[in-house]
Coordinates of C-alpha atoms and ligand atoms in Angstrom, one line a residue:
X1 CA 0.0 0.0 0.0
X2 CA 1.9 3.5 -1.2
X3 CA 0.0 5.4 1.3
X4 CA 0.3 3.5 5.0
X5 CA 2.1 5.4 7.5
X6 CA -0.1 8.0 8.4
X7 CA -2.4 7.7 11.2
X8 CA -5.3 9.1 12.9
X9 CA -5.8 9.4 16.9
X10 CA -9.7 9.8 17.9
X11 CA -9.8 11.5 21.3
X12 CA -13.3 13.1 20.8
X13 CA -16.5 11.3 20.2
X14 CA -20.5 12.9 19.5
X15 CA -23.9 12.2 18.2
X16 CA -26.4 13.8 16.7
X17 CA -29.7 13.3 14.9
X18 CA -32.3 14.5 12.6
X19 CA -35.6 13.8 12.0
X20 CA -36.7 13.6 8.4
X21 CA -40.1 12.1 8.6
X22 CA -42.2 10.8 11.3
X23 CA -40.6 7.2 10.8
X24 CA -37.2 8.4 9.8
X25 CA -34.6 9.9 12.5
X26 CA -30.8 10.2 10.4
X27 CA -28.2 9.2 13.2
X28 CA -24.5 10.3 12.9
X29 CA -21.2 10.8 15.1
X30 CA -18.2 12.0 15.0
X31 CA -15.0 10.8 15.8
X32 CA -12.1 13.7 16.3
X33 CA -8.4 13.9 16.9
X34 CA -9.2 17.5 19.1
X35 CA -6.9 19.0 16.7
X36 CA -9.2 19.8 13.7
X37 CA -9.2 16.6 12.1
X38 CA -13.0 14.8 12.1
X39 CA -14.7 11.7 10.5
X40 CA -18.3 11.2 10.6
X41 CA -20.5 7.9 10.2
X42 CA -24.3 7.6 9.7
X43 CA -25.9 4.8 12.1
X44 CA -29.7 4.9 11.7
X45 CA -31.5 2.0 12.7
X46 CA -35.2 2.2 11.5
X47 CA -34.9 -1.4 10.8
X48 CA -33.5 -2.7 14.5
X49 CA -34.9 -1.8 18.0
X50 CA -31.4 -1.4 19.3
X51 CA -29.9 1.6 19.5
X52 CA -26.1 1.7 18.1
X53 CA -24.8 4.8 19.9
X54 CA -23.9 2.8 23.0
X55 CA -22.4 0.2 21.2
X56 CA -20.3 2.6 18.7
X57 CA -19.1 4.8 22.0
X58 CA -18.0 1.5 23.6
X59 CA -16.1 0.1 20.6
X60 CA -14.3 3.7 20.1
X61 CA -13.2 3.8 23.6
X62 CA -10.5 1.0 22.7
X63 CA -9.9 3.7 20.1
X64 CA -8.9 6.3 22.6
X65 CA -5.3 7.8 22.1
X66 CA -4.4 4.7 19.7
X67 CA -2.6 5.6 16.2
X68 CA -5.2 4.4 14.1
X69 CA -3.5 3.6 10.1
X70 CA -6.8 2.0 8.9
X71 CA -10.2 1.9 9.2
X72 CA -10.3 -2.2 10.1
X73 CA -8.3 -1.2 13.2
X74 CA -11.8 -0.8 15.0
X75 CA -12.1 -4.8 14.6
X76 CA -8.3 -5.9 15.4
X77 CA -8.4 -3.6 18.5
X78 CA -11.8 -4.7 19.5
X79 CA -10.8 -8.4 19.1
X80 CA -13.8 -8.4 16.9
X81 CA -14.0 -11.5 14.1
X82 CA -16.3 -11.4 10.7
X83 CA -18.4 -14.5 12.0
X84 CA -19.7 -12.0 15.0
X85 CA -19.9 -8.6 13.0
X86 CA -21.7 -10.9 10.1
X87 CA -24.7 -12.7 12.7
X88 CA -24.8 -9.0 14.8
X89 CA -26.9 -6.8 12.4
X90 CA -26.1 -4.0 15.3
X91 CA -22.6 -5.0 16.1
X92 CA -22.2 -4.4 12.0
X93 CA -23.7 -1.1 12.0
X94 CA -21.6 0.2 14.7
X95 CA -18.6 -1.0 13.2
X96 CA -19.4 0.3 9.6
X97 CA -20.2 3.7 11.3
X98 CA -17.3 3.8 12.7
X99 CA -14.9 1.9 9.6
X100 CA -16.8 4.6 7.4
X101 CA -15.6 7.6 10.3
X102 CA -11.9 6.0 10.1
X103 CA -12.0 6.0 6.4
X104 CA -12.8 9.6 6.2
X105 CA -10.2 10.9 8.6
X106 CA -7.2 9.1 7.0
X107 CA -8.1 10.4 3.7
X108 CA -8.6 14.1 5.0
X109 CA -4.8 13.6 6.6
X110 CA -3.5 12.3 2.9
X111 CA -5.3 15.2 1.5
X112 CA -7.2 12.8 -0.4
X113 CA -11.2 12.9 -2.1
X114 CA -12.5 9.2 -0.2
X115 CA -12.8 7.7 -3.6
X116 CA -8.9 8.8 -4.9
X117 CA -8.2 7.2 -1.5
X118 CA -10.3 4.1 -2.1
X119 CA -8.0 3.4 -5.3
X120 CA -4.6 4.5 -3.9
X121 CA -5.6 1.7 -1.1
X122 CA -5.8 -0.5 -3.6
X123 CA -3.1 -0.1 -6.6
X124 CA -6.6 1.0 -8.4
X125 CA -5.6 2.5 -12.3
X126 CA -6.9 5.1 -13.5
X127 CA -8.8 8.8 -12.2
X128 CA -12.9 7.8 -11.1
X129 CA -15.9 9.6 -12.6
X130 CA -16.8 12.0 -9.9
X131 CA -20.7 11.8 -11.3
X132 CA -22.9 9.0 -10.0
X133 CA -25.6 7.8 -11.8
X134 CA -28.5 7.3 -9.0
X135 CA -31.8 5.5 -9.4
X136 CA -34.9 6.6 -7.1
X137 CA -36.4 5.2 -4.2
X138 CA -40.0 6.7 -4.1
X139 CA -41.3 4.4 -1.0
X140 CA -40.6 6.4 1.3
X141 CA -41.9 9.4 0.0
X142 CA -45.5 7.4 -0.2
X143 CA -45.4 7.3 3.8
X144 CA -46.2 10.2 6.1
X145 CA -44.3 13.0 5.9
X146 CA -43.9 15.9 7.6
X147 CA -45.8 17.5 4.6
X148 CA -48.4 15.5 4.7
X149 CA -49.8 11.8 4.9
X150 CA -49.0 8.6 3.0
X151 CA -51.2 7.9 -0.6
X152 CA -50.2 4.5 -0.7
X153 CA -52.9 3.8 -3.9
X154 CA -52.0 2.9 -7.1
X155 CA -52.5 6.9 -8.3
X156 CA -50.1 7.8 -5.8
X157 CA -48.0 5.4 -7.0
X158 CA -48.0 6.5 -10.1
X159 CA -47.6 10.4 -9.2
X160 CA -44.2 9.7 -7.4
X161 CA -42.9 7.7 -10.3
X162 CA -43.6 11.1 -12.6
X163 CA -41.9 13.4 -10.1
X164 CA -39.1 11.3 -10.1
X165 CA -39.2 10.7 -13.8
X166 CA -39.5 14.3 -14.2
X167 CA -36.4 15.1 -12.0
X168 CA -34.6 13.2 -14.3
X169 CA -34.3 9.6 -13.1
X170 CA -34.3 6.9 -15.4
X171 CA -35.0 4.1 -12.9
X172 CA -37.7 3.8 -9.6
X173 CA -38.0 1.7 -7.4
X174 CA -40.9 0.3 -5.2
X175 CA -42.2 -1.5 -2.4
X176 CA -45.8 -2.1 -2.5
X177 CA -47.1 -5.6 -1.2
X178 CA -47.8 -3.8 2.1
X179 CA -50.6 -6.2 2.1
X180 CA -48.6 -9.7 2.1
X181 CA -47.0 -11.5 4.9
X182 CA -46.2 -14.9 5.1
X183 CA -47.7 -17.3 5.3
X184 CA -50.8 -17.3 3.2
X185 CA -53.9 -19.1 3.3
X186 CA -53.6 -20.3 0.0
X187 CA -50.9 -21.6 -2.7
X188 CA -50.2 -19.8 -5.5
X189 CA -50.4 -15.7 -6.3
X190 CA -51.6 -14.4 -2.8
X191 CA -54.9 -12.7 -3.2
X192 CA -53.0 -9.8 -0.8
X193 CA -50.6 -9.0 -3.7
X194 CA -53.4 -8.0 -6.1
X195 CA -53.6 -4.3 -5.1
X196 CA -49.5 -4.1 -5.0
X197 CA -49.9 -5.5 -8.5
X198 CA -52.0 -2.6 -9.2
X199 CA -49.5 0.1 -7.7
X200 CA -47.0 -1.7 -9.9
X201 CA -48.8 -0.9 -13.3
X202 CA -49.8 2.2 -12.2
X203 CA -45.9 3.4 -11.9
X204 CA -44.5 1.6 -14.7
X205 CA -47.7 3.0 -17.3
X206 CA -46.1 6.4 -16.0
X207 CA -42.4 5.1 -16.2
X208 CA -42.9 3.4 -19.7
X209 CA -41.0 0.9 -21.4
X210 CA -37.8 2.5 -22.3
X211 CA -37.1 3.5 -18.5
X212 CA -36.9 0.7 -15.6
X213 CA -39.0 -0.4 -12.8
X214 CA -37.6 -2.5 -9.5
X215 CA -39.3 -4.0 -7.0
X216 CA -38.6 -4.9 -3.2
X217 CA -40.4 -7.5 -1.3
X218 CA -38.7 -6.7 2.1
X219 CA -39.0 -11.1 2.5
X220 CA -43.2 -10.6 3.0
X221 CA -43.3 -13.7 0.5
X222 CA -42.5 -17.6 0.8
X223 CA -40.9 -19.6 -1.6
X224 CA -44.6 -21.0 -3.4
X225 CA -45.9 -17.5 -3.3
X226 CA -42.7 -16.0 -4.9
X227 CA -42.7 -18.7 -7.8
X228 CA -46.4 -17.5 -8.5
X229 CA -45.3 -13.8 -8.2
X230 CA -42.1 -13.8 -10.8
X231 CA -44.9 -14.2 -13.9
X232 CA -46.9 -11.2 -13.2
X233 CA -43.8 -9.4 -12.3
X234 CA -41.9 -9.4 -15.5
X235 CA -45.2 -9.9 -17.3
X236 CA -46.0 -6.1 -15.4
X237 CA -42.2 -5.2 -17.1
X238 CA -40.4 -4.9 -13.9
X239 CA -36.6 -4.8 -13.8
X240 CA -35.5 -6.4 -10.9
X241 CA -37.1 -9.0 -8.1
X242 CA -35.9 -7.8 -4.7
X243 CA -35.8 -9.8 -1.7
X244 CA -39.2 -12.3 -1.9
X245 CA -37.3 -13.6 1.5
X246 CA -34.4 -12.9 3.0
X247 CA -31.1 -14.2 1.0
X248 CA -29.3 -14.0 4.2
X249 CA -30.9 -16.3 6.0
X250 CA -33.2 -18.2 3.8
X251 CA -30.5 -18.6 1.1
X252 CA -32.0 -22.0 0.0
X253 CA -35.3 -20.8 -0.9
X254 CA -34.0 -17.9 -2.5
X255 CA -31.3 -19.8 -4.5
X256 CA -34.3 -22.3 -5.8
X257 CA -36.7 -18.7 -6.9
X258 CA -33.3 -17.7 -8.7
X259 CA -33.2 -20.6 -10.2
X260 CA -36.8 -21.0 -11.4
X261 CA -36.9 -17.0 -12.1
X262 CA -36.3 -15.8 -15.5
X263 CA -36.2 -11.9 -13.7
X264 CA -33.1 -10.7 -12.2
X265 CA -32.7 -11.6 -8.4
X266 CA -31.5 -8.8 -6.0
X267 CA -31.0 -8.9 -2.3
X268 CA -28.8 -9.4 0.7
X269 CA -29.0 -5.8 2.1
X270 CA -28.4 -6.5 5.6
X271 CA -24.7 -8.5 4.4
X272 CA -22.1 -7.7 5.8
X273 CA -18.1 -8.4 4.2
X274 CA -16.5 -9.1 0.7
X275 CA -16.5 -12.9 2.3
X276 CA -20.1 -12.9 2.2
X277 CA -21.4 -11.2 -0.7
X278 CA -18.9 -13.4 -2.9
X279 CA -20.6 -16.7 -1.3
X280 CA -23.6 -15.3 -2.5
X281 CA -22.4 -15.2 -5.8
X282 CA -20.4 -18.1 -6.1
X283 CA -23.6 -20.5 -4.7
X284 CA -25.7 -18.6 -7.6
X285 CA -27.7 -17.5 -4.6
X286 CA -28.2 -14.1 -6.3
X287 CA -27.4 -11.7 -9.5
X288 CA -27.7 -8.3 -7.7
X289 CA -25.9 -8.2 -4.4
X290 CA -26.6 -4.7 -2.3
X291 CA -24.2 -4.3 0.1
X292 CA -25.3 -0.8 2.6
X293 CA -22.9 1.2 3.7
X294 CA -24.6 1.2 7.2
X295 CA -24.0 -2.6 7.3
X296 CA -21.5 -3.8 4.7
X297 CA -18.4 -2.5 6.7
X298 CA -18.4 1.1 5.8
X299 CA -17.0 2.7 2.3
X300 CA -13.6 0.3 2.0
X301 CA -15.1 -2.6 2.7
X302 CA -18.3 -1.4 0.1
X303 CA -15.5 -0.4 -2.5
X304 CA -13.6 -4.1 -2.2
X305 CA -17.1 -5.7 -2.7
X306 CA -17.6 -3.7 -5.7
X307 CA -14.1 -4.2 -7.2
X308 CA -14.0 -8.1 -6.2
X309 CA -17.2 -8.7 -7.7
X310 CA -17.5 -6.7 -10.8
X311 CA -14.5 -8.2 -11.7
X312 CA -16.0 -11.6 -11.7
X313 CA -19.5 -11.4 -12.7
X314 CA -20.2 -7.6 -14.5
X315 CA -23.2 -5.9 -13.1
X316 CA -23.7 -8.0 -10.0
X317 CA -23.1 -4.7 -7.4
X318 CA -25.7 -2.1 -6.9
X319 CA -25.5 -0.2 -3.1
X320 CA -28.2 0.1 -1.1
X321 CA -29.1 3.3 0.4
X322 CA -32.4 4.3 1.6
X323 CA -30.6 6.3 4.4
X324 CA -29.5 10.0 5.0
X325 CA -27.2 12.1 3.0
X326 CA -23.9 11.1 4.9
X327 CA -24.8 7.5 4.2
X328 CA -25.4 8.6 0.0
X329 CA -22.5 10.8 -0.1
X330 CA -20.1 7.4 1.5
X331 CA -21.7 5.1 -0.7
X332 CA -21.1 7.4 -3.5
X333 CA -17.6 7.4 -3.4
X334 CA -17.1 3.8 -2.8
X335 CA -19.6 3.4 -5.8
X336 CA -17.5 5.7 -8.1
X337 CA -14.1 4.7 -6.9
X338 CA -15.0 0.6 -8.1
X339 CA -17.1 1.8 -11.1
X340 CA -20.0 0.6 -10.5
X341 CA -22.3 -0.8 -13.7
X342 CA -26.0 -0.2 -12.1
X343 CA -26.9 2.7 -10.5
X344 CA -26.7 3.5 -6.7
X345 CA -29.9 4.1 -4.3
X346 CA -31.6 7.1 -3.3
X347 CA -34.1 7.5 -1.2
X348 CA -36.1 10.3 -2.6
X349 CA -38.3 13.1 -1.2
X350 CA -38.0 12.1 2.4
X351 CA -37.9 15.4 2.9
X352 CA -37.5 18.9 1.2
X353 CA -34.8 20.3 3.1
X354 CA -32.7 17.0 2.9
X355 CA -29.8 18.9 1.0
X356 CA -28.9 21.2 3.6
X357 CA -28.3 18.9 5.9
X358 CA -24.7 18.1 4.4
X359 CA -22.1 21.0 4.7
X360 CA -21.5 21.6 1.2
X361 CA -24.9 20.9 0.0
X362 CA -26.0 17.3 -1.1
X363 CA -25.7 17.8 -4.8
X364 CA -28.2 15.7 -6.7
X365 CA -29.1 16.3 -10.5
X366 CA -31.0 14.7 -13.1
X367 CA -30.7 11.4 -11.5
X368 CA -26.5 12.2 -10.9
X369 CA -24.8 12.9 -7.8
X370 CA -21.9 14.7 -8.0
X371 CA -19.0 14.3 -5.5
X372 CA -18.2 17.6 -3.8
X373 CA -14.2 18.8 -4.1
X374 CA -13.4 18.7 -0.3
X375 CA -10.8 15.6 1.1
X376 CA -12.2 12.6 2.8
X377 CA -15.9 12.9 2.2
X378 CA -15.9 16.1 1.2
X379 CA -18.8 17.1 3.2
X380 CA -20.5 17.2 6.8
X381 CA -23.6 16.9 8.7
X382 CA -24.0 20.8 9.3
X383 CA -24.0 21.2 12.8
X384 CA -27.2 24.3 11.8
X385 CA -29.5 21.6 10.9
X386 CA -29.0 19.6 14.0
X387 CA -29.4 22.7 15.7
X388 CA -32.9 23.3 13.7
X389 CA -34.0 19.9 13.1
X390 CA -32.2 17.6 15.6
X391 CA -30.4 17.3 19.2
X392 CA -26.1 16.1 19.5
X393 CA -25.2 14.0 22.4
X394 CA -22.1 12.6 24.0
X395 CA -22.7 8.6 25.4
Ligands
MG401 MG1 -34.5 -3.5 0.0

């Protein structure tokens, strides 16, 4: 590696959070050398009941006056192994918070953009794009607001796949079988998925043909019910079958709908490590792996996912990121610094103020993000919108 020998020492350590939506709080730290240096990680956790603060204040502790070279010094220092980051979705999220804050200091003291970094890391040729192609997340804009309430028909469906469309994405996503959970009372096509059928034509008549629909499932089906589902999915001209069940943990059920599917298969979200995303791949358990940022093992970790897997099987890597703008803005690097093929997540319309919440401003255009000029991430949570729209803590 050209660019060891530098190091980082994290003496300081705060939270904060801000509230996007009823349902959506944004949760980031920072990690600090006192001496003007500072790396931040997002660690929301709509999806778990635990929260990671306490967890990320106890692993940085161990951190405490150490010279830190890399960002997997949070693990050896820990005495943490993959097996327990990969079964401890919380454990995961703490470290990838805190691999992602790491990251972001080291490059900031090699005077380094995180994706330039990413590559010097790794002996990777060549100068990345600093645009990212993006593809829009509309499901969370069809739940409350703090604008107003959710319009989870078909019509609203199809409205928030024309404002996207209109701001220039060429790809939406969805998730509507809010109606289905298994198990049903019957085989075959659940009578429940009827009306998410419904909200599926709705958005891709809007979309059209030349532009691209994907679906997630968030693992509401079983294995009969997804066999029954993949017809009137790609008959409806969807792009992509997200997560009918859990890949993770019902691999074997998903690796049997991959193999009766003739749609592409995408999934593992909650993954966490190059180790297990290339199983995935290598027991034809997927097509489209997803690491998160939040969960993968922060932006290295995302970026040697991308790199090791691209390599092997071309257009197999698209991020996940229905989170904040600290999340995005890390995912976007990694994304850009391994070249990514599909686009990358974006949670969209969450809420209106959402790029003011980075310091520079989040900069999103016709479905591109572009990477702002500054070293290490290149941008911060602005302590002015905690102040408006949020609270900092110390643990
Ligand atoms: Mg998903």
């Amino acid at each position: 590696m050209p660019i060891a020998g530098e190091w980082f020492t994290p003496t300081e350590l705060s939270f904060n959070s801000i509230k996007a939506r009823p349902e959506t709080t944004w949760v980031h730290f920072s990690l600090s050398d006192g001496n003007g240096t500072t790396g931040q990680g997002e660690i929301t956790d709509t999806q778990l009941d635990q929260s990671i603060a306490p967890i990320v204040a106890r692993l940085a502790n161990n951190l405490r006056g150490q010279k830190i070279t890399s960002d997997s010094d949070v693990i050896t220092i820990n005495n943490l192994n993959v097996e327990q980051i990969e079964t401890d979705i919380a454990l995961a999220t703490a470290v990838s918070g805190l691999r992602c804050a790491i990251a972001d200091t080291l490059a900031q003291v090699l005077q380094l953009p995180l994706v330039d970094y990413l590559r010097e890391l790794y002996d990777h040729d060549g100068k990345a794009d600093r645009k990212v192609q993006l593809y829009s997340n509309i499901n969370r804009a069809l739940k409350p607001t703090f604008d107003g309430p959710s319009d989870r028909s078909p019509d609203g469906f199809a409205e928030m796949a024309q404002r996207a469309m209109e701001a220039g994405f060429t790809t939406a996503k969805c998730a509507p079988f809010d109606e289905c959970q298994g198990p049903f009372s019957s085989t075959g096509l659940p009578r429940e998925a009827e009306i998410g059928l419904d909200r599926i034509r709705a958005a891709k008549e809007v979309i059209g043909p030349d532009r691209t629909l994907l679906v997630d499932c968030h693992s509401r089906f079983d294995l009969d019910s997804a066999l029954a589902l993949e017809p009137e999915l790609r008959a409806a001209g969807v792009g992509w079958f997200e997560e009918p069940v859990d890949p993770i943990n019902d691999t074997a059920d998903f690796r049997l709908i991959r193999d009766k599917a003739e749609m592409t298969m995408a999934g593992a979200e909650k993954g966490y490590g190059v180790g297990l995303f290339t199983k995935l791949m290598e027991d034809d358990v997927l097509d489209v792996v997803m690491p998160d940022v939040k969960f993968c093992g922060g932006p290295v970790e995302a970026y040697l996912i991308g790199r090791e897997l691209e390599a092997r099987w071309e257009g197999s890597v698209s991020m996940h990121c229905p989170s904040g703008p600290l999340s995005l803005l890390a995912s976007a690097h990694a994304t850009a610094a391994f070249g990514n093929k599909i686009p990358l997540e974006h949670a969209v319309y969450e809420a209106d103020w959402r790029q003011e919440v980075l310091e520079p401003f989040e900069e999103i255009k016709d479905g591109y993000q572009t990477l702002p000029d500054g070293y290490g991430l290149g941008g911060r949570i602005d302590p002015v919108a905690v102040a408006m729209r949020g609270k900092q803590w110390t643990e």
